[in-house]
mmCIF file of C-alpha atoms and ligand atoms in Angstrom:
data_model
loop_
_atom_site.group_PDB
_atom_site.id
_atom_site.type_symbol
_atom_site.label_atom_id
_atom_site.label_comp_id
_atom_site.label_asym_id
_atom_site.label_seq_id
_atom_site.Cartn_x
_atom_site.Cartn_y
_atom_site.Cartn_z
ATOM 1 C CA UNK A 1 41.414 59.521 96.334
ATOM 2 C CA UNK A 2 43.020 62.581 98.454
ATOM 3 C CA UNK A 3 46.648 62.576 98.862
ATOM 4 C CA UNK A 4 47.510 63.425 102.387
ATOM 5 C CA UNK A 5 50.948 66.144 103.356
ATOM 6 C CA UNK A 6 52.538 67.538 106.367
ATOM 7 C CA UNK A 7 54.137 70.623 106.110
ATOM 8 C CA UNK A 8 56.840 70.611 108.545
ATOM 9 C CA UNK A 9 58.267 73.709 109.664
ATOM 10 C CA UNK A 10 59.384 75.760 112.422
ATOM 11 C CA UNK A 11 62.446 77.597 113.960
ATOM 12 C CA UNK A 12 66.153 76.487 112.914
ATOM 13 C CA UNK A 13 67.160 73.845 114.599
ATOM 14 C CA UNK A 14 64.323 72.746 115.958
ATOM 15 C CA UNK A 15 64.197 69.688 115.187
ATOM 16 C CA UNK A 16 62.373 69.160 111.745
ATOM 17 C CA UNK A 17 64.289 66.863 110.100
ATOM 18 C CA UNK A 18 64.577 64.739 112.689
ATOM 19 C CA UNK A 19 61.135 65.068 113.147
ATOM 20 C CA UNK A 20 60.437 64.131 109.602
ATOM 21 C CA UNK A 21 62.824 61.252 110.292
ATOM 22 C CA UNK A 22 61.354 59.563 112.998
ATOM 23 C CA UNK A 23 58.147 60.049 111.233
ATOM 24 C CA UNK A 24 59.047 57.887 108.736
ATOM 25 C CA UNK A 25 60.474 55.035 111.180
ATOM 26 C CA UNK A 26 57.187 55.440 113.337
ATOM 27 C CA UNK A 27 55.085 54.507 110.340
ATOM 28 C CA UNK A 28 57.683 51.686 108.866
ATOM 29 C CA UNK A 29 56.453 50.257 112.549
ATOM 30 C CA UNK A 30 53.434 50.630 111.635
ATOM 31 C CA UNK A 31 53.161 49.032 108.437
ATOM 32 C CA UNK A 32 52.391 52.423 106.808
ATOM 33 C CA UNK A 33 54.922 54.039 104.024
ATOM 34 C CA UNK A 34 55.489 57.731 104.089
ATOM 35 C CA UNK A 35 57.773 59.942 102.080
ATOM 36 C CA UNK A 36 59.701 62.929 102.482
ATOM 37 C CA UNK A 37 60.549 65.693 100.458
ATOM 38 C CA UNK A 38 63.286 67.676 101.010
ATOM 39 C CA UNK A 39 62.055 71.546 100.204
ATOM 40 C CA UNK A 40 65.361 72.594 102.434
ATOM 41 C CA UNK A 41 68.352 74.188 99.788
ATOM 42 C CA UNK A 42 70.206 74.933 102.496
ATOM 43 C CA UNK A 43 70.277 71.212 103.801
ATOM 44 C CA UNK A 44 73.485 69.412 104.815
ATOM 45 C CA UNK A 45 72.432 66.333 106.976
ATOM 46 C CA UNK A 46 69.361 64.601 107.152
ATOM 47 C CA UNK A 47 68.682 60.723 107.422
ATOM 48 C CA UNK A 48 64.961 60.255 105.772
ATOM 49 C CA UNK A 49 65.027 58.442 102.386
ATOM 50 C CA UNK A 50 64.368 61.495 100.532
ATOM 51 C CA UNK A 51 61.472 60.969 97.684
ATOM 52 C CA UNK A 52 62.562 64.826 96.269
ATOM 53 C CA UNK A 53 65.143 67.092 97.104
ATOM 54 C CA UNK A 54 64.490 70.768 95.956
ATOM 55 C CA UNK A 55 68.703 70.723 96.121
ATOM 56 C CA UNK A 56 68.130 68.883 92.508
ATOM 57 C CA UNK A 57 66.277 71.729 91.690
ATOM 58 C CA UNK A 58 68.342 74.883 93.578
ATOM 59 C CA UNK A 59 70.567 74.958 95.720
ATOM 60 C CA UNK A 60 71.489 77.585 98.051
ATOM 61 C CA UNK A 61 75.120 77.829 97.124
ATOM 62 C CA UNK A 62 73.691 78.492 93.655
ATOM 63 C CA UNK A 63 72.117 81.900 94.555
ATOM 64 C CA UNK A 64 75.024 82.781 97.030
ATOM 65 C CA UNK A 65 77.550 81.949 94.297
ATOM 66 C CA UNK A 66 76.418 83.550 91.059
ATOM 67 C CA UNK A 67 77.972 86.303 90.168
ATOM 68 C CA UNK A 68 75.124 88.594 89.336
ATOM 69 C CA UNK A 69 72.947 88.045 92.256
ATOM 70 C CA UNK A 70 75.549 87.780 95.348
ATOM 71 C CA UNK A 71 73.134 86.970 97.812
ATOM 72 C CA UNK A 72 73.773 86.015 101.883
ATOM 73 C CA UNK A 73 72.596 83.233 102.919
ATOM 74 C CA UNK A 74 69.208 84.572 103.977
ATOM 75 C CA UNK A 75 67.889 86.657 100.817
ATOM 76 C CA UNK A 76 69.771 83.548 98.662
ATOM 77 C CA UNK A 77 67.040 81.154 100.787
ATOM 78 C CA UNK A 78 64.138 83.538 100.136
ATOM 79 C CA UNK A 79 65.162 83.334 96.450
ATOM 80 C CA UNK A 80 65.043 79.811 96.319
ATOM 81 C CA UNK A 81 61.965 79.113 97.599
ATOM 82 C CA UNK A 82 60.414 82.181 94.985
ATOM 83 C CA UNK A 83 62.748 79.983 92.107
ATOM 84 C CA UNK A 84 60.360 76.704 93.722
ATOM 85 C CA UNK A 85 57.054 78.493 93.450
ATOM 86 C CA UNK A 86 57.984 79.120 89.893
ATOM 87 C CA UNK A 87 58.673 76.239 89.058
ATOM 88 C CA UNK A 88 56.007 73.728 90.868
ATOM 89 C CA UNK A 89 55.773 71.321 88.089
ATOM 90 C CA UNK A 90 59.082 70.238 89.007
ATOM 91 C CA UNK A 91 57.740 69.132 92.244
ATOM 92 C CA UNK A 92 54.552 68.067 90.404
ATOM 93 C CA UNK A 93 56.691 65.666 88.410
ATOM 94 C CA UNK A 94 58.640 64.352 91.564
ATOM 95 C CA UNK A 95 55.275 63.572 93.336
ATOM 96 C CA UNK A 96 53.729 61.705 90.822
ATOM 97 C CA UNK A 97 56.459 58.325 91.289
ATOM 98 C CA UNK A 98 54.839 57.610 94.225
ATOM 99 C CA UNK A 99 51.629 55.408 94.841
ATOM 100 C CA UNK A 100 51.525 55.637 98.565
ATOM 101 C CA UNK A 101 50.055 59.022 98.700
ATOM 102 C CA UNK A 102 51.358 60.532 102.286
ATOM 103 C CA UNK A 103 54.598 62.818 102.043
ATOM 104 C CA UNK A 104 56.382 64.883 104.538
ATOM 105 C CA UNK A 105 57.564 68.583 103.606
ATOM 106 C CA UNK A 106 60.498 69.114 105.459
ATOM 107 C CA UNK A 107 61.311 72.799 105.638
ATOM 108 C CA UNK A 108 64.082 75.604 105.980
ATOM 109 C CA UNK A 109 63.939 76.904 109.346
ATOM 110 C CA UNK A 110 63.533 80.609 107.912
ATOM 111 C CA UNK A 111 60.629 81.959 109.872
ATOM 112 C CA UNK A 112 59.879 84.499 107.880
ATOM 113 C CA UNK A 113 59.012 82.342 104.920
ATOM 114 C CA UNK A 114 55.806 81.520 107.170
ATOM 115 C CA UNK A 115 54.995 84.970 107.914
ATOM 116 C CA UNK A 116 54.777 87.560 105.443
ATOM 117 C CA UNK A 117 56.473 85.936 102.504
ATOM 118 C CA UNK A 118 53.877 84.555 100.196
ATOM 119 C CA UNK A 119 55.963 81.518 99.256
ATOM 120 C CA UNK A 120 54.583 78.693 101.629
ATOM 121 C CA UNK A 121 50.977 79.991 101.059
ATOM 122 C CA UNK A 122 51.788 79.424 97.523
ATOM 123 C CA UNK A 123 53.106 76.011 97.855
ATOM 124 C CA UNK A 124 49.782 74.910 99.974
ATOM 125 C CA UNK A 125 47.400 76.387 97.242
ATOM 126 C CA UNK A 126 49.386 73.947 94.868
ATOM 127 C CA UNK A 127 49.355 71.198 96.451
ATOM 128 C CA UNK A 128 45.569 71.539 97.661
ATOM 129 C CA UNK A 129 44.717 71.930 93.738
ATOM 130 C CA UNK A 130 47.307 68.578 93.311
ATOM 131 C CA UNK A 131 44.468 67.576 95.849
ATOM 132 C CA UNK A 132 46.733 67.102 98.826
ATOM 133 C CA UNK A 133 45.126 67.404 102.509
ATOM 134 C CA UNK A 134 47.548 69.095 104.156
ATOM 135 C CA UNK A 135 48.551 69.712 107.713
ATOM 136 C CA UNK A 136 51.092 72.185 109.222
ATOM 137 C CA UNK A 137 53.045 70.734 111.729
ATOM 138 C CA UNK A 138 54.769 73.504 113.633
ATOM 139 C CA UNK A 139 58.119 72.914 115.600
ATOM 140 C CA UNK A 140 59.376 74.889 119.085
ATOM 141 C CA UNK A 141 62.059 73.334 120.696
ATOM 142 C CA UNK A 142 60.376 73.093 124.391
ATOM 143 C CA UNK A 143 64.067 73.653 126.173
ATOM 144 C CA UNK A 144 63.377 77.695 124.549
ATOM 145 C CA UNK A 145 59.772 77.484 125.655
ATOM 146 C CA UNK A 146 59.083 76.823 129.474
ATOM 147 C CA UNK A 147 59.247 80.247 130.883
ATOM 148 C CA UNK A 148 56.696 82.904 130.071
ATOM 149 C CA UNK A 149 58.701 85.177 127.807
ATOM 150 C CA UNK A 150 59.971 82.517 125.488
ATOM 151 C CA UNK A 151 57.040 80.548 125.402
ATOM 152 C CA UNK A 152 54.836 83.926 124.358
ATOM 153 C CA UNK A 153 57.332 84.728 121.440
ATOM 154 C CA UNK A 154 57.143 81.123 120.803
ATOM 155 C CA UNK A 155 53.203 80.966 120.613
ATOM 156 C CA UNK A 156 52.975 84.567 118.863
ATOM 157 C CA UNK A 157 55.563 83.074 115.838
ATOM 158 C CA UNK A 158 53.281 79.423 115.647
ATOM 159 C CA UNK A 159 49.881 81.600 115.397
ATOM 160 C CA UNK A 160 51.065 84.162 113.036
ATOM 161 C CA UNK A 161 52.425 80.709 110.652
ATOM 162 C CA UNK A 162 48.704 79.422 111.505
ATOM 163 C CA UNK A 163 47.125 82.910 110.597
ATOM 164 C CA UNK A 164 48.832 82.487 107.027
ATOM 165 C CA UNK A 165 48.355 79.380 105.584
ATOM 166 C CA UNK A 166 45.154 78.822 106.774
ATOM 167 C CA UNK A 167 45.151 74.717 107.154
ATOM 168 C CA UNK A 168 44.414 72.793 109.938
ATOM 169 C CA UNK A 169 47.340 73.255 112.266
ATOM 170 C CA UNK A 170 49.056 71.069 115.053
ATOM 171 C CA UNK A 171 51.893 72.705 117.316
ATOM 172 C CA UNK A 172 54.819 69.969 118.622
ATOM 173 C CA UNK A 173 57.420 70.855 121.367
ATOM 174 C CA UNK A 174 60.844 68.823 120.572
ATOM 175 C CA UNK A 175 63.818 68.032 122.224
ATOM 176 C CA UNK A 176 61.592 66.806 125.572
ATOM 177 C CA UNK A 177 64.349 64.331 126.392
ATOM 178 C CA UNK A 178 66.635 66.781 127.031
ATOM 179 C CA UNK A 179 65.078 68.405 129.691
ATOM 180 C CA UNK A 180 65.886 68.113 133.045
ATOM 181 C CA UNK A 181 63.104 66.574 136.007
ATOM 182 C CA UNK A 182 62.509 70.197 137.415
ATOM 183 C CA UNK A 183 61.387 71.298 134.192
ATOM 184 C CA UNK A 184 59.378 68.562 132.845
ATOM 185 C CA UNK A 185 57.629 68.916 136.010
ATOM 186 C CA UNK A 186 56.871 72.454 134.827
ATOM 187 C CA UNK A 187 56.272 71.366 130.889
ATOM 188 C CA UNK A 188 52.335 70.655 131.413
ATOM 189 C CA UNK A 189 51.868 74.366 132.280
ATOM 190 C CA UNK A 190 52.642 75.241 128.817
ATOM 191 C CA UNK A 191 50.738 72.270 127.094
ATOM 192 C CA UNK A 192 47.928 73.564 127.404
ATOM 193 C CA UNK A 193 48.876 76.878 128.968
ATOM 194 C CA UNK A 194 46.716 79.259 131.053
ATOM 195 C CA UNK A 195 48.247 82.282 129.426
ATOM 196 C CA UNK A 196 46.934 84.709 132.135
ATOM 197 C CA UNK A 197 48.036 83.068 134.756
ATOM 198 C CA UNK A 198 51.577 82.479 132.999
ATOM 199 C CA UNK A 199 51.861 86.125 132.579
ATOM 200 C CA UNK A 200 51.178 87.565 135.791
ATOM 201 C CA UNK A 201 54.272 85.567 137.161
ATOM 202 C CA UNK A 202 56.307 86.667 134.384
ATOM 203 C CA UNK A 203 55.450 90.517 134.897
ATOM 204 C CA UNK A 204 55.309 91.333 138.510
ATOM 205 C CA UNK A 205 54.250 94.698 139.860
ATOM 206 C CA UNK A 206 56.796 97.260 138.557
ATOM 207 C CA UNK A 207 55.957 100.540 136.995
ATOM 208 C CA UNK A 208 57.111 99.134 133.816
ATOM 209 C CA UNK A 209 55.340 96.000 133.858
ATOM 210 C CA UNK A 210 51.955 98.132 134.884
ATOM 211 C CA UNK A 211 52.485 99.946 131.442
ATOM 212 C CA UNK A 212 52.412 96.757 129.517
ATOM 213 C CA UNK A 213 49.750 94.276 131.773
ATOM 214 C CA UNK A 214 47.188 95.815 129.172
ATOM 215 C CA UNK A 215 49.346 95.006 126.314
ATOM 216 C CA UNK A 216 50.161 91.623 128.010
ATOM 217 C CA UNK A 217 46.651 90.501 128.745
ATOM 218 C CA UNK A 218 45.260 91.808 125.417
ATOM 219 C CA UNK A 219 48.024 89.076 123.697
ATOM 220 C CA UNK A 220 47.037 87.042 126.179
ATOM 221 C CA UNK A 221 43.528 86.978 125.076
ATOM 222 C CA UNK A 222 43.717 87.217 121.498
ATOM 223 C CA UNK A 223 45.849 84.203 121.922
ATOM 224 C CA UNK A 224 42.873 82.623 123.761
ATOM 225 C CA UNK A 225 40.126 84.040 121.605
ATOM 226 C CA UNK A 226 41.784 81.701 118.655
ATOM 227 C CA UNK A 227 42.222 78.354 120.941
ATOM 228 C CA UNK A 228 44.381 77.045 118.703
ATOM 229 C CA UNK A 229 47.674 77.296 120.785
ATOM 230 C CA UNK A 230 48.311 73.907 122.431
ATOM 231 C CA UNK A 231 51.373 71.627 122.218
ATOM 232 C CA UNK A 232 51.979 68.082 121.939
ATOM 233 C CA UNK A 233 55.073 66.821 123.260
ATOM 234 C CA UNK A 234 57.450 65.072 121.240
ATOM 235 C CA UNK A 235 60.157 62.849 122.811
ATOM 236 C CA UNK A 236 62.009 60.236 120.444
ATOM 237 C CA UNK A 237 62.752 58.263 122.787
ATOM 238 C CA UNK A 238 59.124 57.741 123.303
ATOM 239 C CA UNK A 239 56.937 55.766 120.765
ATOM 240 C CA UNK A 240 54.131 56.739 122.110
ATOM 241 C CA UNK A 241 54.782 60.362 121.961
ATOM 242 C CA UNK A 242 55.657 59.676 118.137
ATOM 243 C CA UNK A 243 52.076 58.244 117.684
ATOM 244 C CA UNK A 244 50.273 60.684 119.686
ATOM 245 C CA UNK A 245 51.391 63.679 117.735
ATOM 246 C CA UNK A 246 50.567 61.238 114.159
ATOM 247 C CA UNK A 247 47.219 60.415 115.456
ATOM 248 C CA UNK A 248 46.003 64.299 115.792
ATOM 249 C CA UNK A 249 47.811 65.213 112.454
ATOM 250 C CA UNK A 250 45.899 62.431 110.769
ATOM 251 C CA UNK A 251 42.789 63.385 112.843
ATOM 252 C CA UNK A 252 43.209 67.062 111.506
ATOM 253 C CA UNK A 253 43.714 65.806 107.507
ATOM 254 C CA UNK A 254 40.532 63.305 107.562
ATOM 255 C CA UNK A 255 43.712 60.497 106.986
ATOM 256 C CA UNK A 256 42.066 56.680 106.337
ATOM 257 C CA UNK A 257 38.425 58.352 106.122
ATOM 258 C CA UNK A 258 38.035 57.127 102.453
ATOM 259 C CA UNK A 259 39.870 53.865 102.537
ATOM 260 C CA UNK A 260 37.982 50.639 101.716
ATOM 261 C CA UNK A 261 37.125 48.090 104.248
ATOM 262 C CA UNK A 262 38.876 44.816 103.793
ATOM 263 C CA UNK A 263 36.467 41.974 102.549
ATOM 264 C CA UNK A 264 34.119 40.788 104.717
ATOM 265 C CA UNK A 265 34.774 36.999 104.985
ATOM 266 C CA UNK A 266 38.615 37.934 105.181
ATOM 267 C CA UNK A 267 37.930 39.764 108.693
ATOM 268 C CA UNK A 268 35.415 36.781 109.888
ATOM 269 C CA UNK A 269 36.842 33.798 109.035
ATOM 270 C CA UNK A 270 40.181 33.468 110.988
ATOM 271 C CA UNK A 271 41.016 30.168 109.270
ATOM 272 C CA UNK A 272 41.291 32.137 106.409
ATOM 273 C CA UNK A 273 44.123 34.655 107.352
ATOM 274 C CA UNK A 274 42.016 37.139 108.088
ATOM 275 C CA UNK A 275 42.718 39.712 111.252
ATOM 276 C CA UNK A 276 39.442 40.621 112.808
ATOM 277 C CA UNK A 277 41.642 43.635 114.398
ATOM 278 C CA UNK A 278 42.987 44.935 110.884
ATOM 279 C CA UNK A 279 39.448 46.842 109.524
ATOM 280 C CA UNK A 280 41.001 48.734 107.021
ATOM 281 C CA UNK A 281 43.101 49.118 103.580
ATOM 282 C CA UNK A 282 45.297 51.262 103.351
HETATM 283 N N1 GTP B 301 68.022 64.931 121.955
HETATM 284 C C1 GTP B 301 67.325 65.372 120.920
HETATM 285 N N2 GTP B 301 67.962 66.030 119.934
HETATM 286 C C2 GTP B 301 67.241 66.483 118.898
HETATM 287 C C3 GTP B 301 65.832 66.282 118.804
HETATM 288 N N3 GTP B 301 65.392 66.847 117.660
HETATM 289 C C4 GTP B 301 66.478 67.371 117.067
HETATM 290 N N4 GTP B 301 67.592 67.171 117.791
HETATM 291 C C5 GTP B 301 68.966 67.633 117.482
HETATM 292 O O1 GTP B 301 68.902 69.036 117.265
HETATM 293 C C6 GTP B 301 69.731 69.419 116.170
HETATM 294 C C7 GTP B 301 68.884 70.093 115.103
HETATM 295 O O2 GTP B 301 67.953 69.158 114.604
HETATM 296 P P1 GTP B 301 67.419 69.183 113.126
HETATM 297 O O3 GTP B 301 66.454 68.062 112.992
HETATM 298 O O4 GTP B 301 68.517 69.255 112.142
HETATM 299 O O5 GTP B 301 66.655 70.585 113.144
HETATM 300 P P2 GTP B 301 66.022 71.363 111.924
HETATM 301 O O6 GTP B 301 64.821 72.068 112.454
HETATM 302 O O7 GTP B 301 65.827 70.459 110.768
HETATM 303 O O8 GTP B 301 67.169 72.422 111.616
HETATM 304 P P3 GTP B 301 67.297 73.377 110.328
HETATM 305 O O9 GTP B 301 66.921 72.552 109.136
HETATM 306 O O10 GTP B 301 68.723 73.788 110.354
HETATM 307 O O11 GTP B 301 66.359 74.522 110.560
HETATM 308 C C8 GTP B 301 70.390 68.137 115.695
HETATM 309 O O12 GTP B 301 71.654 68.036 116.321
HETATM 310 C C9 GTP B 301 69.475 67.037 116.185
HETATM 311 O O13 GTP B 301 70.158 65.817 116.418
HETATM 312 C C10 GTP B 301 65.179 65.590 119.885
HETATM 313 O O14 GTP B 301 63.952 65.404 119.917
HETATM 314 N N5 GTP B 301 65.979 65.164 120.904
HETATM 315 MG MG1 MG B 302 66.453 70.587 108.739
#
């Protein structure tokens, strides 16, 4: 049997461990169990039940601290993540207490562990060969994302994440209940944005902005050409937001595919206990 993962990352403070939390309420709800690992040194709050904390393992103060390698707190992140990949059978070991086989990565908000640092690569080659189906679950906080600028940088950071690890992919705004009417009025623009039209408004008809409509509408159709860039939006104060973005993420990792259906007679016979709704095992 596959084992099934999200890798949850994204900007700082956008919202992935409470993402990760919510997660694991959502499924409680739904009679489902999933874990969460902790791959965050830097962590200070989060309210999951964690199944592994890389903290056990390294923890950030530990590279900022030691005497000999005095890092900030950025290159003492970077070097905890490289002390993870070498050391992968420490995860190995953590992952192997569990029998309910769907676990959460919740990740340091770092963004350019995603893009040209080979660590997060590295973890999803190891847990593929652990035979994990794994899904990265990208996090923008929508409040930085509807107006054209943002919401371009925004895209441009989630593709180039995409671009490197090279798994199926889904893309979440947070933080919807916090915007105001006006601009969750405005939010389905950017759902599934029409990125020409979003530009023209941004870049009216200056001599400056003439220079860079080619550059703009080249990004704007490489973005396009790869028709991977749409958002799901995440409120927690809406369930059905929750299961939305859960649906697609087990759509994208083949989730309950290779479970067995329940016994026949169970599902027929009422009288018996059985649930002609409940057709599968999990
Ligand atoms: N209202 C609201 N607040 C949120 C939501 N998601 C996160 N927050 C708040 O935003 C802040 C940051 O959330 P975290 O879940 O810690 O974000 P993170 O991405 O894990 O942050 P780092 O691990 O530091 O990168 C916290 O104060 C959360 O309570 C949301 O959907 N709605
Ligand atoms: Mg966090």
């Amino acid at each position: 049997m596959p084992r099934y993962g999200q890798l949850v990352m994204g900007p700082a403070g956008s919202g992935k461990s409470t993402y990760c939390s919510n997660m694991v309420k959502h499924a409680e709800m739904l009679k489902r169990t999933i874990h969460v690992v902790n791959l965050d040194p830097a962590a200070e709050y989060f309210d999951y039940p964690v199944l592994a904390d890389i903290r056990e393992l390294i923890h950030l103060d530990d590279a900022m601290e030691d005497e000999s390698l005095r890092f900030g707190p950025n290159g003492g992140l970077v070097f905890c993540m490289e002390y993870l990949a070498q050391n992968f059978d420490w995860l190995q070991e953590q992952l192997e207490e569990v029998e309910d086989d769907y676990i959460i990565f919740d990740c340091p908000g770092q963004i350019e562990l995603y893009t040209h640092i080979p660590v997060m690569r590295q973890l999803v080659e190891t847990l593929q060969k652990w035979d994990f189906r794994i899904c990265g679950v990208f996090l923008v906080d929508s409040q930085f994302m509807i107006e054209p600028s943002k919401f371009i940088s925004g895209i441009l950071t989630a593709l180039s994440t995409m671009v490197n690890l090279e798994i199926p992919h889904v893309n979440v705004m947070t933080k919807i209940d916090l915007l105001s009417k006006k601009a969750k009025k405005e939010l389905e623009r950017y759902l599934e944005p029409e990125l020409p039209i979003l530009l023209a408004e941004e870049f009216d008809d200056s001599r400056l902005s003439q220079k860079f409509k080619k550059l703009n509408s080249s990004i704007a159709k490489m973005i396009d050409d790869y028709s991977l860039v749409k958002f799901l939006p995440m409120d927690i104060s809406d369930e059905d937001t929750i299961n939305d973005v859960l649906i697609q993420i087990d759509t994208a990792i083949q989730y309950g595919e290779d479970f067995e259906p329940k016994e026949i007679p169970d599902m027929l016979d009422p009288e018996e206990g059985g649930d002609p709704d409940s057709g599968f095992d999990g």
